[in-house]
Coordinates of C-alpha atoms in Angstrom, one line a residue:
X1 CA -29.0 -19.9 33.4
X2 CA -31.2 -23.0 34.5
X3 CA -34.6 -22.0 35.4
X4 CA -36.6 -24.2 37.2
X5 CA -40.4 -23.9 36.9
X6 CA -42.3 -25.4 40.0
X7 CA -45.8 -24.6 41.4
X8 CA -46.2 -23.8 44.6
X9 CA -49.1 -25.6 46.5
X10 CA -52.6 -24.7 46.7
X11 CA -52.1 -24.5 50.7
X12 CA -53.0 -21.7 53.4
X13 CA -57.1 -21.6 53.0
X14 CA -57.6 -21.3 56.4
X15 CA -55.8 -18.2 56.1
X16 CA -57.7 -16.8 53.1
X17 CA -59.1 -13.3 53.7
X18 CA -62.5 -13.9 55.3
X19 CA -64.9 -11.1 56.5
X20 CA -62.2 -8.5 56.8
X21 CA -63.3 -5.3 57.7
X22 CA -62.2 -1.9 56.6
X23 CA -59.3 -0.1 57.9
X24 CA -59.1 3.3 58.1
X25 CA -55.7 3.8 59.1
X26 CA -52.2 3.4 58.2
X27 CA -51.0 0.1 59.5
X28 CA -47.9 -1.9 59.2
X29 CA -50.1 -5.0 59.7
X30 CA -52.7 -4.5 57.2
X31 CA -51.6 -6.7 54.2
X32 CA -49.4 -9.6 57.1
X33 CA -51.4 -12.2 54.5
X34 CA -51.9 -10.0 51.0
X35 CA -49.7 -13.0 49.2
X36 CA -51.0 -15.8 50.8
X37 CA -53.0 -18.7 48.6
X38 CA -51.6 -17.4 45.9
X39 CA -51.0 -19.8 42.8
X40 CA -47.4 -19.1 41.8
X41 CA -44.3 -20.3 41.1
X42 CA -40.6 -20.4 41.8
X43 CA -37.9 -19.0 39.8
X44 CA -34.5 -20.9 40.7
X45 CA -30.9 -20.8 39.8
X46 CA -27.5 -21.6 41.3
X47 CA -27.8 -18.3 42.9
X48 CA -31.2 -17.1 43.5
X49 CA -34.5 -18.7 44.2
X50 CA -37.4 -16.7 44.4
X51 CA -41.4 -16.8 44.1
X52 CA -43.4 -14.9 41.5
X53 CA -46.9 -14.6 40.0
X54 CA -47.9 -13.2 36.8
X55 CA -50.5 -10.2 36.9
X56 CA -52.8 -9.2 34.8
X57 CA -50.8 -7.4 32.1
X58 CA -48.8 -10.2 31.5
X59 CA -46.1 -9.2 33.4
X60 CA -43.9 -10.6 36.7
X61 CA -44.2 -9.6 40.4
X62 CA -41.7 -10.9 42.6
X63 CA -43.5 -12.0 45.6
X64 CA -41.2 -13.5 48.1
X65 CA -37.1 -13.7 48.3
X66 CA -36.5 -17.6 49.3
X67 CA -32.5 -18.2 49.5
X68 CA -29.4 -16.8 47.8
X69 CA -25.5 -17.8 47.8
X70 CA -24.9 -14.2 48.2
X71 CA -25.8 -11.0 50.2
X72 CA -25.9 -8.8 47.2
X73 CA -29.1 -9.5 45.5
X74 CA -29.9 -9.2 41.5
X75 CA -33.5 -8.8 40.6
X76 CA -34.1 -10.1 37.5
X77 CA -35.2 -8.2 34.5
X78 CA -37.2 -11.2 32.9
X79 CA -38.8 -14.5 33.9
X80 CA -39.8 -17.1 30.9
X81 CA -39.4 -14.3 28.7
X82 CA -41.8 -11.9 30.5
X83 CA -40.5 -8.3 32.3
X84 CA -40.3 -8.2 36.0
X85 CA -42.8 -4.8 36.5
X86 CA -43.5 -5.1 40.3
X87 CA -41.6 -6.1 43.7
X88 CA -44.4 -7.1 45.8
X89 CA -45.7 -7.1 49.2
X90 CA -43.3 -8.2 51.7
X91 CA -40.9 -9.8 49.2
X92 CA -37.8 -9.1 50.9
X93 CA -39.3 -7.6 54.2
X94 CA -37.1 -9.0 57.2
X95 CA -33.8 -10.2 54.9
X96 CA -31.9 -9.3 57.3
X97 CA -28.7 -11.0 55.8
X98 CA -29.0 -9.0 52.6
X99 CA -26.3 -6.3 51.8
X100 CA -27.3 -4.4 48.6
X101 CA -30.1 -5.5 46.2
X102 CA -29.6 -4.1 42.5
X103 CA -33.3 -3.6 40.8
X104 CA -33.5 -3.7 37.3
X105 CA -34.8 -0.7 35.1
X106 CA -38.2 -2.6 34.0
X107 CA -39.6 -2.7 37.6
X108 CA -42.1 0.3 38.2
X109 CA -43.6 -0.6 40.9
X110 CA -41.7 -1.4 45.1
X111 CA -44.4 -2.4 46.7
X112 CA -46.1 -2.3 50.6
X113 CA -43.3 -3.5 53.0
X114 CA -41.1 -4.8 50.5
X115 CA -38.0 -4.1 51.8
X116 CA -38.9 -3.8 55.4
X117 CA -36.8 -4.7 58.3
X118 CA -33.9 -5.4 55.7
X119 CA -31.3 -4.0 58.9
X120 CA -28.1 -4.5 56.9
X121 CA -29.4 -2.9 53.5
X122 CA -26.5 0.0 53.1
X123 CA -27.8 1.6 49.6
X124 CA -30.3 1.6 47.1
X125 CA -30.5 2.8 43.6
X126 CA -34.1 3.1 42.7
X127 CA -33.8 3.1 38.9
X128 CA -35.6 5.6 36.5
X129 CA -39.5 3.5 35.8
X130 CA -40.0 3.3 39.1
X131 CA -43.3 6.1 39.3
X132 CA -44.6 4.2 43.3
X133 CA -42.6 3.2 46.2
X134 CA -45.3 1.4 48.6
X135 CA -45.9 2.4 52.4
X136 CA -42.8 1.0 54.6
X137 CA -41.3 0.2 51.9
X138 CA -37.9 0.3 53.2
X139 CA -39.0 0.9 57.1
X140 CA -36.5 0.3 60.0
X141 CA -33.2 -0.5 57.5
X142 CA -31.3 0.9 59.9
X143 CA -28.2 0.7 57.9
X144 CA -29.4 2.6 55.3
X145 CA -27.3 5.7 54.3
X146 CA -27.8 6.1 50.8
X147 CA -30.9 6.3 48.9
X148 CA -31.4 7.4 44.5
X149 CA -34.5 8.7 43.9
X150 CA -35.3 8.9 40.3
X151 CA -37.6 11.6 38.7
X152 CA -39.6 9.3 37.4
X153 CA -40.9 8.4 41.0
X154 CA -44.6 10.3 41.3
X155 CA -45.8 8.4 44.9
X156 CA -44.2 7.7 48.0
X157 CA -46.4 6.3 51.0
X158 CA -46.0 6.5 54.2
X159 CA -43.3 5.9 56.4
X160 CA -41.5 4.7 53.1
X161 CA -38.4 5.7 54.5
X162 CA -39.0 5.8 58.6
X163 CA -36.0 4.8 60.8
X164 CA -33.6 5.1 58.4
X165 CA -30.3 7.0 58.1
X166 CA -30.9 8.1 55.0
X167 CA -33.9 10.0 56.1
X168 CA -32.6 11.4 59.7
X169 CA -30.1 12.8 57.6
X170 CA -32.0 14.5 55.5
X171 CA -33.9 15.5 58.2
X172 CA -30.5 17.6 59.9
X173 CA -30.5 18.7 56.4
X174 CA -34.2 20.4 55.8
X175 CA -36.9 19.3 58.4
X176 CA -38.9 19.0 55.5
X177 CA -38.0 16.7 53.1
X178 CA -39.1 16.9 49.9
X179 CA -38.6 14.4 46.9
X180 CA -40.0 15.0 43.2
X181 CA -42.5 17.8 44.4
X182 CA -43.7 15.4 47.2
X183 CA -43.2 16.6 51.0
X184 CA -42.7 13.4 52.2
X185 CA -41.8 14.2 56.1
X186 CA -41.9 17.0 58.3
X187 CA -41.9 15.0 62.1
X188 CA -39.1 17.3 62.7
X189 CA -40.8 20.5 62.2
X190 CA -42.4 22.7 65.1
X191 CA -43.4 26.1 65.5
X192 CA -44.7 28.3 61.8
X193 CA -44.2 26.4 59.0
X194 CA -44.2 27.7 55.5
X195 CA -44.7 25.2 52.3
X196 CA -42.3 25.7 49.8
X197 CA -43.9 26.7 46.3
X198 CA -42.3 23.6 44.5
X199 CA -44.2 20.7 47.0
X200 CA -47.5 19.5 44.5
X201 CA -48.2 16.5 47.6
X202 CA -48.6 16.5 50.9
X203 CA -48.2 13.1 51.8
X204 CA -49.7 10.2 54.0
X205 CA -48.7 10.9 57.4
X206 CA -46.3 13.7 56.5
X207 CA -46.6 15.6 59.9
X208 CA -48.5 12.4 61.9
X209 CA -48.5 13.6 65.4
X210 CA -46.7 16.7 65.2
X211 CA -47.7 18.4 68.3
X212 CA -44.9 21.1 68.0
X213 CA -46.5 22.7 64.6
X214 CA -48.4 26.2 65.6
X215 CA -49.2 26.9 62.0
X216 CA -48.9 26.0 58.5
X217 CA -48.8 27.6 55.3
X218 CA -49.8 25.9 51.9
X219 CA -48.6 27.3 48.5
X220 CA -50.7 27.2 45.5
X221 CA -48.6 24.6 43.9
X222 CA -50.1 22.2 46.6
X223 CA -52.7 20.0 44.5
X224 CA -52.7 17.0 47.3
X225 CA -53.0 16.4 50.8
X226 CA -53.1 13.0 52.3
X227 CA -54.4 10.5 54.7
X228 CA -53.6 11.4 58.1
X229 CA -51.1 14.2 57.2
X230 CA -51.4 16.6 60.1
X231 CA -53.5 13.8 62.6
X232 CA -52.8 14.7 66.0
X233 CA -51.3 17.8 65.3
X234 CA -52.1 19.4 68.5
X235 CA -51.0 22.9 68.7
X236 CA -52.8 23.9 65.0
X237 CA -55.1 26.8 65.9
X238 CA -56.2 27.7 62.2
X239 CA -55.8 26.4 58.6
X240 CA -56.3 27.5 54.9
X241 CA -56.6 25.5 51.9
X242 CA -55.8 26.9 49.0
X243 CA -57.9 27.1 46.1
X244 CA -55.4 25.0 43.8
X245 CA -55.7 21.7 46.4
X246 CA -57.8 18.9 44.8
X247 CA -57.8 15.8 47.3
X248 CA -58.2 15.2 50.9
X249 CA -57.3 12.0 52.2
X250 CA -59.4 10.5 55.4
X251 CA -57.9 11.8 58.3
X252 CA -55.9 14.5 57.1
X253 CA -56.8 16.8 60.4
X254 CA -58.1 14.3 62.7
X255 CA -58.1 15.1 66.6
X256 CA -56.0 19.0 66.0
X257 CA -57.6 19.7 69.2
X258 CA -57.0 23.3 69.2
X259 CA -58.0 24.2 65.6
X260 CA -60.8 26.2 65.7
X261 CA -61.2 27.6 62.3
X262 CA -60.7 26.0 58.6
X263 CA -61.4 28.0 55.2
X264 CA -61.3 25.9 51.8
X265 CA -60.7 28.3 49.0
X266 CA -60.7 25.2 46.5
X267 CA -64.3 25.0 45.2
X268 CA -64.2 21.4 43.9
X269 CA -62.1 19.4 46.2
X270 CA -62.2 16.0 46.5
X271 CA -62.5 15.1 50.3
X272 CA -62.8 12.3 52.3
X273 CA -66.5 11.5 53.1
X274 CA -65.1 10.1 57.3
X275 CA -66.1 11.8 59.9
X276 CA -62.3 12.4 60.6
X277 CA -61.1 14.3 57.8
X278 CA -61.5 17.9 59.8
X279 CA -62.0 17.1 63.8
X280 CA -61.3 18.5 67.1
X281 CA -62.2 16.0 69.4
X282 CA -64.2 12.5 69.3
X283 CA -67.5 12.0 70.5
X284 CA -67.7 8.7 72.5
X285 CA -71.4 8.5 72.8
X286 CA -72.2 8.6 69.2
X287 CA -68.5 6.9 68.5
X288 CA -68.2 9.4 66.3
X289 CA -65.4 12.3 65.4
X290 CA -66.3 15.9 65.5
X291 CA -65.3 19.4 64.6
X292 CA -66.5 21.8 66.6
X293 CA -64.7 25.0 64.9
X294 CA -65.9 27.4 62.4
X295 CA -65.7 26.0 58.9
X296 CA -65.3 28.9 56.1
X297 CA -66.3 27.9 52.5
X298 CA -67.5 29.1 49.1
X299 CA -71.3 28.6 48.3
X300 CA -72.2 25.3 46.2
X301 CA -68.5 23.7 46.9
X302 CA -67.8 20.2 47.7
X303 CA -66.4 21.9 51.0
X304 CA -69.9 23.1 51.4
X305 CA -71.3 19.5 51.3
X306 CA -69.1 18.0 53.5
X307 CA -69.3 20.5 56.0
X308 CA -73.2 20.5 56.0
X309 CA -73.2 16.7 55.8
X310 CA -70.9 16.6 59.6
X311 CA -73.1 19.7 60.6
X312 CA -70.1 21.9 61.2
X313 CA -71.0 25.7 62.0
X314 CA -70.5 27.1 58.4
X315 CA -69.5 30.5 57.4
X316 CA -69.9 30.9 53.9
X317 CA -67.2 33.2 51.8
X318 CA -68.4 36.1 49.9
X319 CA -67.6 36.0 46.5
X320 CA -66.3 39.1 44.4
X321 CA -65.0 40.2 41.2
X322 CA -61.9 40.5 40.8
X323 CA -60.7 37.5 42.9
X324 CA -59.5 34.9 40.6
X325 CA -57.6 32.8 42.8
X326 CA -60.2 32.9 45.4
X327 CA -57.7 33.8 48.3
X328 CA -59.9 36.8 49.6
X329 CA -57.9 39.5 48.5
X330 CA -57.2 41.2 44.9
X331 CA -53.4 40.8 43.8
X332 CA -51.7 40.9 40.5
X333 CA -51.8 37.2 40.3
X334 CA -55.2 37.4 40.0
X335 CA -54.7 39.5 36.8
X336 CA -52.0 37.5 36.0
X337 CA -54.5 34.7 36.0
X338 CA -57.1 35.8 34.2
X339 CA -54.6 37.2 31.1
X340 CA -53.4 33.4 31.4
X341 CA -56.8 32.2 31.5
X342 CA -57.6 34.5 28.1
X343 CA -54.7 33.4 26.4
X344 CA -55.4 29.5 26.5
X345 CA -58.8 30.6 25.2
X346 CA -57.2 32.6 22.2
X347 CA -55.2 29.4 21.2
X348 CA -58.6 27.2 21.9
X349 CA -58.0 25.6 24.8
X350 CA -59.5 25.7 28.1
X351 CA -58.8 28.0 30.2
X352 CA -58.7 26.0 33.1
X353 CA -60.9 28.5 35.4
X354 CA -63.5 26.9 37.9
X355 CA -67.1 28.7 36.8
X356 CA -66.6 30.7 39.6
X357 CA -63.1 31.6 39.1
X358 CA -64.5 32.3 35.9
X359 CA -67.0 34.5 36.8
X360 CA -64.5 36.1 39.4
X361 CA -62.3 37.2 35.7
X362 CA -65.1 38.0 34.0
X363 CA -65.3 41.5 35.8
X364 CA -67.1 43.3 32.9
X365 CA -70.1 40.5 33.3
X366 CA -70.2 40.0 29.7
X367 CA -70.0 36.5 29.9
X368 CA -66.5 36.4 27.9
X369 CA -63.0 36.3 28.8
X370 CA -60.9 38.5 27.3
X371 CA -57.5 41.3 27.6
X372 CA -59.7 43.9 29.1
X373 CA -61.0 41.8 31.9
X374 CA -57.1 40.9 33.1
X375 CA -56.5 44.9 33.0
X376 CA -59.2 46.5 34.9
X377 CA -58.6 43.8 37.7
X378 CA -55.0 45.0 37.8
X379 CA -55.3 49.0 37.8
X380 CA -57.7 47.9 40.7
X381 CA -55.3 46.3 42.3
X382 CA -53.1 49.5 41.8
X383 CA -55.9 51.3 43.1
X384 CA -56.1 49.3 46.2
X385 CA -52.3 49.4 46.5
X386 CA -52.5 53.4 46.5
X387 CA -55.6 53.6 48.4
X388 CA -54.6 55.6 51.8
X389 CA -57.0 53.6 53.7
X390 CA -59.8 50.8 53.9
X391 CA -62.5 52.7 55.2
X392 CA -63.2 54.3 51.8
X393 CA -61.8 52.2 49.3
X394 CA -64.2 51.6 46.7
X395 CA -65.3 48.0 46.0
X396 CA -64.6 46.6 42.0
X397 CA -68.2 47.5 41.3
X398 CA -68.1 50.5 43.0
X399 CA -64.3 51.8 41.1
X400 CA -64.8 50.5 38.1
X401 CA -68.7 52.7 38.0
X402 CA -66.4 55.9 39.0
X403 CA -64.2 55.0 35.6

């Protein structure tokens, strides 16, 4: 195979990124000129004829699809000796003559738009490596009926798969579709909708503009919830994050004009610092968003700061023993945590408690974990499961004096 190794000019200055400001949405136009002024090259043969850059690491992203003799397209695996990692930007975005495009194992990375607009594209195998597909990756290939999926693929971005075949079908299938953990659309959903335990990710733009949704419920697997995944979801009265969630993207409830009350259970969530994250309704003289609900939190979380820093009305949770998973209530899981939480200590590792989760197990206030603490807190949970009703059910403190 002859490889011909040719720089590309040092053209398209005027068209260098100048003075660009921030974007705080998701937008199909946002990296139009992300390979442009680049100093690459061109990888040529009888059949193909490409341009590529080396990154950092040494190894090869394919930047933009030039000519082939054939619709079906064969990425290579090296260049010069170096592995092609990435597929980048735009590459193939608007091929619209390409049939099938075979990616080799070493690539890991499909990046923003690559494959966009590629209308005759009938299948892709994504091969096992791959751990990101980028946002739009394969947007309006509206022949596309067939779509592999490897485990090995951790992040998908938004609208990766939008106007497709493959993922209207999937829709008929389950509304919410759901690849590697990762809830990747639920447009098709309205009404009560329930999370399934195995979904770790909410992703980018998920349920964008779902004004059908009345409610949604978030298991304790969720770890992730992403930029603008329930914007504009109109008809969302109330929601609860679960204490296991870790990251809010920007946007995530932005302009849910009927939500009127929010509860964060996590205590040390990441969350977006915009004004957007949680809103209601926008405030055009101060050009700013606004949430204008009742915003219920633990004491000292980062759901605490955020709040206080938008000025939300804040209720703060009460905190009591017994309540592990910080869900209100006392179940057996919360037993069922702490005898999980004392059995990674007893083998020296942590016991991966919050210090308030950790005080929650620690019902006997000795300042230790152990077997004990796990079974007071569930024969009070079958004391609270016997108890005829609430009006004189003793509180932890209270039932575990009367012991």
């Amino acid at each position: 195979m002859k490889i011909k190794k040719i720089m590309a000019s040092l053209l398209a200055v005027s068209v260098m990124t100048v003075g660009i400001p921030a974007i705080k949405s998701v937008s199909s136009d946002l990296f139009i000129t992300a390979n442009a002024g680049l100093l690459n090259e061109k990888y040529q043969t009888d059949d193909l004829e490409l341009n590529y850059k080396e990154l950092e690491d040494g190894t090869i992203e394919i930047l933009k699809y030039i000519s082939s003799s054939s619709n079906d397209i064969e990425i290579p695996t090296n260049i010069n000796g170096k592995k092609v990692t990435s597929i980048g930007y735009f590459a193939f975005s608007g091929c619209s003559d390409i049939t099938s495009v075979t990616i080799p194992d070493s690539i890991t990375n499909i990046g923003y738009c690559a494959f966009r607009h590629c209308t005759n594209l009938t299948k892709i195998n994504i091969p096992n490596g791959v751990t990101s597909i980028g946002h739009e990756a394969f947007y309006n290939c509206s022949s596309l009926t067939s779509v592999t999926i490897p485990d090995s693929v951790t992040s998908i971005k938004d609208n990766a798969f939008c106007n497709t075949p493959w993922l209207k079908n999937k829709q008929k299938e389950n509304p919410l579709v759901i690849v590697n953990g990762l809830l990747i659309d639920g447009t098709a959903c309205s009404g009560d909708i329930v999370i399934p335990d195995t979904v770790t990710d909410i992703c980018d733009a998920a349920f964008l503009d779902c004004s059908g949704i009345t409610s949604i419920t978030f298991p304790d697997s969720v770890k992730n919830i992403g930029n603008i995944s329930f914007a504009y979801c109109t008809s969302l009265t109330s929601i609860t994050i679960p204490y296991s969630v870790k990251n809010i993207g920007y946007g995530a409830f932005r302009s849910c004009k009927k939500l009127k009350s929010i509860t964060i259970l996590s205590l040390e969530c990441s969350i977006s610092e915009d004004s957007d994250t949680f809103a209601d309704s926008y405030d055009y003289d101060n050009e700013t968003y606004i949430y204008t609900g009742v915003f219920n939190c633990y004491a000292d979380s980062t759901a605490e700061t955020y709040a206080k820093k938008h000025d939300f009305n804040v209720e703060i949770i009460p905190f009591f023993l017994g309540d592990v998973t910080m869900d209100g209530i006392i179940t057996g899981s919360d037993a069922t945590r702490a005898l999980q939480a004392y059995t990674l200590l007893s083998s020296d590792k942590d016991h991966g408690l919050t210090d308030i989760q950790f005080k929650a197990a620690d019902v006997t206030g000795d300042g230790i974990l152990t077997g004990s603490d796990a079974t007071i807190i569930l024969n009070y949970y079958t004391y609270l499961s016997s108890a005829k009703t609430d009006e004189n059910t003793l509180s932890m403190v209270e039932w575990m004096k009367a012991q």
